[in-house]
Short mmCIF file of C-alpha atoms in Angstrom, two decimals:
data_model
loop_
_atom_site.label_atom_id
_atom_site.label_comp_id
_atom_site.label_asym_id
_atom_site.label_seq_id
_atom_site.Cartn_x
_atom_site.Cartn_y
_atom_site.Cartn_z
CA MET A 5 110.44 97.69 123.07
CA PRO A 6 109.33 99.95 125.24
CA LEU A 7 109.16 103.61 122.35
CA PRO A 8 111.79 106.48 123.56
CA ASP A 9 110.35 109.39 125.67
CA GLU A 10 111.42 111.92 122.60
CA TYR A 11 109.23 109.22 120.17
CA LEU A 12 106.31 111.26 121.71
CA HIS A 13 108.15 114.96 121.71
CA TYR A 14 107.09 116.81 118.76
CA PRO A 15 106.96 120.83 119.51
CA HIS A 16 104.38 121.91 116.97
CA ARG A 17 102.09 120.13 118.04
CA ARG A 18 99.04 122.13 118.52
CA HIS A 19 95.62 123.82 116.96
CA ALA A 20 97.84 124.56 113.87
CA MET A 21 99.52 123.60 110.75
CA ASP A 22 102.83 121.82 111.50
CA HIS A 23 104.68 124.21 109.84
CA GLU A 24 104.93 128.59 109.91
CA ARG A 25 104.41 129.01 106.49
CA TYR A 26 100.02 130.43 107.28
CA ARG A 27 98.12 129.75 110.24
CA TRP A 28 95.60 127.09 110.74
CA SER A 29 91.90 128.90 109.60
CA ASN A 30 87.90 128.18 109.33
CA LEU A 31 86.73 130.23 106.38
CA PHE A 32 83.20 130.38 107.75
CA GLU A 33 84.97 132.25 111.21
CA ARG A 34 87.13 134.69 109.22
CA GLN A 35 86.50 138.16 109.08
CA PRO A 36 84.26 139.40 105.92
CA VAL A 37 85.83 140.40 103.32
CA THR A 38 83.45 143.48 101.43
CA TRP A 39 84.40 144.05 97.27
CA PRO A 40 84.00 146.92 95.68
CA ASP A 41 80.26 148.48 94.86
CA GLY A 42 79.44 145.86 97.72
CA ALA A 43 79.79 143.19 94.86
CA HIS A 44 79.19 139.61 96.75
CA VAL A 45 81.70 137.67 94.64
CA ALA A 46 84.99 138.64 92.25
CA LEU A 47 85.05 136.10 89.08
CA TRP A 48 88.94 135.84 88.63
CA VAL A 49 89.30 133.87 85.74
CA THR A 50 92.70 132.33 84.30
CA VAL A 51 93.70 131.57 80.99
CA VAL A 52 96.99 128.40 80.97
CA SER A 53 98.83 129.69 78.05
CA GLU A 54 101.91 127.10 78.07
CA PHE A 55 104.79 125.86 75.99
CA PHE A 56 105.73 122.15 76.03
CA PRO A 57 109.16 121.19 74.01
CA LEU A 58 108.60 118.81 71.58
CA ASN A 59 111.76 116.98 73.02
CA GLN A 60 110.52 117.48 76.81
CA GLU A 61 113.20 115.59 78.89
CA GLY A 62 110.04 114.86 81.65
CA LYS A 63 112.41 115.51 84.79
CA PRO A 64 112.10 115.01 87.43
CA PHE A 65 108.17 114.24 85.96
CA LYS A 66 105.91 115.08 83.07
CA ALA A 67 104.46 117.92 83.87
CA PRO A 68 100.24 117.70 82.86
CA GLY A 69 99.24 117.72 79.25
CA GLY A 70 102.44 117.23 78.39
CA MET A 71 103.40 114.69 75.27
CA VAL A 72 101.90 111.42 75.21
CA THR A 73 103.99 109.58 72.12
CA ALA A 74 106.99 108.57 71.08
CA TYR A 75 108.94 111.29 69.41
CA PRO A 76 108.24 113.20 67.97
CA ASP A 77 105.00 113.80 69.74
CA PHE A 78 103.58 116.49 66.77
CA ARG A 79 99.99 115.31 67.32
CA HIS A 80 99.67 117.26 71.19
CA TYR A 81 102.17 119.69 70.29
CA SER A 82 99.92 121.45 67.61
CA SER A 83 97.42 120.54 69.76
CA ARG A 84 99.41 122.79 72.52
CA ASP A 85 100.13 125.19 69.94
CA TYR A 86 96.23 125.52 68.80
CA GLY A 87 95.76 127.04 71.96
CA ASN A 88 98.17 129.78 72.33
CA ARG A 89 98.03 130.44 68.27
CA VAL A 90 94.00 130.11 67.95
CA GLY A 91 92.36 129.25 70.83
CA ILE A 92 93.05 131.58 73.40
CA PHE A 93 92.09 134.83 70.79
CA ARG A 94 88.70 133.07 70.73
CA LEU A 95 88.41 132.80 74.73
CA PHE A 96 89.72 136.53 74.56
CA ARG A 97 87.18 137.99 72.55
CA LEU A 98 84.44 135.99 74.58
CA PHE A 99 85.55 137.32 77.10
CA LYS A 100 85.36 140.83 75.68
CA GLN A 101 81.32 140.66 74.42
CA LEU A 102 80.99 139.91 78.33
CA GLY A 103 83.10 142.54 79.65
CA ILE A 104 85.08 140.10 81.36
CA LYS A 105 88.81 141.09 82.69
CA ALA A 106 91.18 137.42 82.68
CA SER A 107 94.32 137.21 83.95
CA VAL A 108 97.31 134.73 82.06
CA ALA A 109 99.48 132.23 83.26
CA MET A 110 101.68 132.41 80.75
CA ASN A 111 106.00 130.20 80.43
CA ALA A 112 108.24 132.65 79.44
CA ALA A 113 108.99 130.78 76.50
CA VAL A 114 105.72 131.29 75.66
CA ALA A 115 106.54 135.15 75.59
CA GLU A 116 110.09 134.80 73.51
CA ARG A 117 107.85 132.56 70.88
CA TYR A 118 104.91 134.68 70.85
CA PRO A 119 106.05 138.17 71.59
CA VAL A 120 102.53 139.39 70.31
CA LEU A 121 100.51 136.97 71.99
CA ALA A 122 101.98 138.77 75.49
CA ARG A 123 101.80 142.25 74.63
CA GLU A 124 98.24 141.70 73.08
CA VAL A 125 97.08 140.65 76.85
CA VAL A 126 98.56 144.32 78.20
CA ALA A 127 96.70 145.59 74.93
CA ASN A 128 93.74 144.21 76.24
CA GLY A 129 93.96 145.59 79.99
CA TYR A 130 94.59 141.81 81.47
CA GLU A 131 97.91 141.16 83.20
CA ILE A 132 99.37 138.41 83.00
CA ILE A 133 100.41 135.55 85.86
CA CYS A 134 104.11 134.46 85.24
CA HIS A 135 104.24 130.93 84.22
CA GLY A 136 107.48 130.01 85.11
CA TYR A 137 110.10 129.40 82.48
CA ASP A 138 108.12 126.54 79.89
CA MET A 139 106.55 122.83 81.34
CA ASP A 140 109.73 121.13 81.26
CA THR A 141 111.28 123.29 84.09
CA ILE A 142 110.06 121.52 86.73
CA HIS A 143 110.58 123.44 89.91
CA HIS A 144 111.57 121.13 93.02
CA SER A 145 113.15 120.37 96.05
CA GLY A 146 116.47 118.72 93.74
CA MET A 147 117.12 122.26 92.29
CA SER A 148 120.05 124.21 94.00
CA GLU A 149 118.59 128.50 95.16
CA ALA A 150 120.90 129.64 92.67
CA ASP A 151 119.39 127.55 89.98
CA GLU A 152 115.81 127.74 91.00
CA ARG A 153 116.41 131.93 91.97
CA ALA A 154 117.88 132.45 88.71
CA ILE A 155 115.10 130.59 86.61
CA ILE A 156 112.33 132.67 88.36
CA ARG A 157 113.63 135.88 87.36
CA LYS A 158 114.85 135.16 83.81
CA SER A 159 111.49 133.96 82.91
CA LYS A 160 110.66 137.09 85.27
CA ASN A 161 112.39 139.67 83.16
CA ILE A 162 111.36 137.88 79.96
CA ILE A 163 108.17 138.18 80.52
CA SER A 164 108.65 142.61 81.74
CA ASP A 165 111.31 143.00 78.72
CA ILE A 166 108.55 141.62 76.20
CA THR A 167 105.39 144.12 77.51
CA GLY A 168 107.18 146.34 79.17
CA VAL A 169 104.89 145.41 82.78
CA ALA A 170 106.30 143.22 85.67
CA PRO A 171 104.16 140.27 86.44
CA GLN A 172 102.51 140.49 89.73
CA GLY A 173 101.94 136.69 90.24
CA TRP A 174 103.47 133.52 90.36
CA LEU A 175 102.24 129.88 89.17
CA SER A 176 104.65 127.21 89.23
CA PRO A 177 104.51 124.88 86.13
CA ALA A 178 102.34 122.06 87.14
CA SER A 179 102.48 124.47 90.35
CA ALA A 180 105.52 122.16 91.61
CA GLU A 181 107.81 123.30 93.96
CA SER A 182 110.51 123.21 95.85
CA PHE A 183 111.48 124.31 99.77
CA LEU A 184 112.20 127.46 98.71
CA THR A 185 109.80 128.97 95.62
CA PRO A 186 107.59 130.78 97.76
CA ASP A 187 111.01 132.36 99.63
CA LEU A 188 112.38 133.06 96.09
CA VAL A 189 109.56 134.30 94.29
CA GLN A 190 108.33 136.47 96.92
CA GLU A 191 112.08 137.85 97.08
CA GLU A 192 112.06 138.49 93.56
CA GLY A 193 109.45 140.67 93.71
CA PHE A 194 105.96 138.70 93.09
CA SER A 195 102.90 139.84 95.02
CA TYR A 196 101.20 136.77 94.99
CA LEU A 197 101.64 132.78 94.60
CA CYS A 198 98.86 130.53 93.08
CA ASP A 199 100.40 126.39 93.63
CA TRP A 200 98.45 126.05 96.68
CA ALA A 201 95.34 124.92 96.43
CA ASN A 202 93.88 124.78 99.87
CA ASP A 203 91.91 127.94 100.49
CA ASP A 204 89.02 129.66 98.50
CA MET A 205 89.84 133.56 99.59
CA PRO A 206 93.07 134.38 99.50
CA TYR A 207 96.00 134.25 103.10
CA ALA A 208 99.19 135.70 103.91
CA PHE A 209 101.79 133.58 103.41
CA GLN A 210 104.71 133.48 104.98
CA THR A 211 108.38 133.38 103.51
CA ARG A 212 111.92 134.18 105.35
CA GLN A 213 111.89 137.20 104.30
CA GLY A 214 108.09 138.36 104.85
CA SER A 215 104.50 137.51 103.43
CA ILE A 216 103.33 136.94 99.80
CA TRP A 217 99.61 136.25 99.27
CA ALA A 218 98.05 132.32 98.36
CA MET A 219 95.43 132.68 95.73
CA PRO A 220 92.98 130.14 95.66
CA TYR A 221 93.72 128.83 92.04
CA SER A 222 90.88 126.35 91.83
CA GLU A 223 92.59 123.59 88.99
CA GLU A 224 89.61 121.27 90.65
CA ILE A 225 86.75 123.57 88.55
CA SER A 226 89.26 123.56 85.47
CA ASP A 227 88.00 122.39 81.59
CA ARG A 228 91.46 120.11 82.42
CA GLN A 229 90.16 118.81 85.00
CA ILE A 230 86.29 118.47 84.58
CA ILE A 231 86.91 117.01 80.95
CA PHE A 232 89.96 115.60 79.94
CA GLY A 233 90.76 114.92 84.02
CA TYR A 234 87.11 113.53 84.60
CA HIS A 235 85.99 112.35 81.12
CA HIS A 236 82.31 115.15 81.90
CA THR A 237 80.67 116.49 78.83
CA GLU A 238 80.57 120.54 78.25
CA ALA A 239 77.59 120.69 79.46
CA GLN A 240 78.37 118.93 83.41
CA PHE A 241 81.13 121.27 83.23
CA ALA A 242 79.24 124.61 82.51
CA GLU A 243 76.63 122.82 84.85
CA GLN A 244 79.41 122.37 87.69
CA VAL A 245 80.77 125.92 87.24
CA LYS A 246 77.27 127.50 87.71
CA ASP A 247 77.06 124.66 90.83
CA GLN A 248 80.33 126.59 92.01
CA PHE A 249 79.19 130.28 91.70
CA ASP A 250 75.48 129.16 93.09
CA THR A 251 77.22 127.90 96.40
CA LEU A 252 79.77 130.93 96.26
CA PHE A 253 77.04 133.21 96.20
CA THR A 254 74.64 132.00 98.29
CA GLU A 255 77.28 131.53 101.33
CA SER A 256 78.70 135.21 100.32
CA LYS A 257 75.06 136.83 101.45
CA GLN A 258 76.04 135.68 105.25
CA TYR A 259 80.21 135.60 105.94
CA GLY A 260 81.40 137.89 102.52
CA GLY A 261 82.72 138.55 99.53
CA ARG A 262 83.87 135.28 97.93
CA ILE A 263 85.82 134.66 94.65
CA LEU A 264 85.07 132.13 91.87
CA SER A 265 88.47 131.28 90.50
CA LEU A 266 87.68 129.66 86.78
CA VAL A 267 90.96 128.38 85.06
CA LEU A 268 90.58 127.24 81.47
CA TYR A 269 93.39 126.31 79.05
CA PRO A 270 92.92 127.50 75.11
CA TYR A 271 93.61 124.40 73.66
CA ILE A 272 90.85 122.96 75.28
CA SER A 273 87.75 125.50 76.11
CA GLY A 274 89.37 127.84 72.90
CA LEU A 275 87.80 124.95 70.51
CA PRO A 276 84.49 126.11 68.70
CA TYR A 277 82.29 122.67 70.06
CA ARG A 278 83.20 123.84 73.12
CA ILE A 279 83.31 127.59 73.58
CA HIS A 280 79.37 127.83 73.22
CA ALA A 281 80.40 125.80 77.23
CA VAL A 282 82.47 128.44 78.27
CA GLU A 283 79.50 131.00 77.20
CA GLU A 284 76.83 129.52 78.95
CA ALA A 285 78.74 129.25 82.49
CA LEU A 286 79.84 132.89 82.03
CA ARG A 287 76.94 134.75 80.78
CA TYR A 288 75.06 132.75 83.67
CA ILE A 289 77.30 134.85 86.47
CA VAL A 290 78.05 137.98 84.98
CA GLN A 291 73.76 138.88 84.52
CA ARG A 292 73.19 137.91 88.07
CA PRO A 293 73.71 141.11 90.26
CA GLY A 294 76.48 141.91 92.69
CA VAL A 295 79.16 140.24 90.18
CA TRP A 296 82.79 142.07 90.09
CA SER A 297 85.14 141.22 87.52
CA ALA A 298 88.64 141.28 88.69
CA LEU A 299 92.54 140.00 87.50
CA GLY A 300 94.31 138.99 90.32
CA SER A 301 96.42 141.45 90.79
CA ASP A 302 92.87 143.80 91.50
CA ILE A 303 91.97 141.42 94.46
CA ILE A 304 95.43 141.61 95.91
CA ALA A 305 95.12 145.51 95.95
CA HIS A 306 92.03 146.05 97.11
CA LEU A 307 93.20 144.05 100.18
CA ARG A 308 96.32 145.38 101.25
CA ARG A 309 93.27 148.53 101.06
#
């Protein structure tokens, strides 16, 4: 049977996206970005500090890195705990040696359980990106707007009350969102969002009450993806980070400033036999001229200016 005329009617058919969140854009045709002091690449290191409940429900799905074996899964629970009590401080020591700033994507439950860790982040001159409440509180379209807003507000307030600093960035647990998450995050006062992995540079992301910055948070080049996901070696991880930097640095000479987003999980890279790979990659980057070590909030503040 013939198709009805309305079947082929598509109001968004155009050289653009099929939604109004952001405009379609070719990275290599945009106005070049200039970083402070003429830097070519902004180095944005994000350490992910998560809490996985031992009795997680896993609804609507289990977040990556969660419990695997039957309850009580002490093996994986204690491994994740190692990251927050040992591995993360090993990373902080390395950052201090190399003069690197770090953003820390932290579950509010981590700040509740380890307030000394949350305060250490701020004392080091770093920033906390609010990573939701915990890794068993997943944002999804089955939530009511009121319930989701309450979780976002609660998470932000916990971190603000413990550290005395309101987080500017938001990263949803497992990067999972409902259709309203960006709107609610913007309305709760956050400046940037890390859930949309579709660019190499920040861009304006539209919400119902205005815009928020979408940051190029790159899980693809994270230690968890490369070492745990792809089963590559630590040496291959360091090599891939350096390759990422080399390409971005080369592009920056023609197309303007770039961002190297490096995501590290302390229960992975904070282990003694892996920290050398992180050091190798970071030392390679910071020894090159024209590298600006920046927090996510530093990058947003510079773009606003």
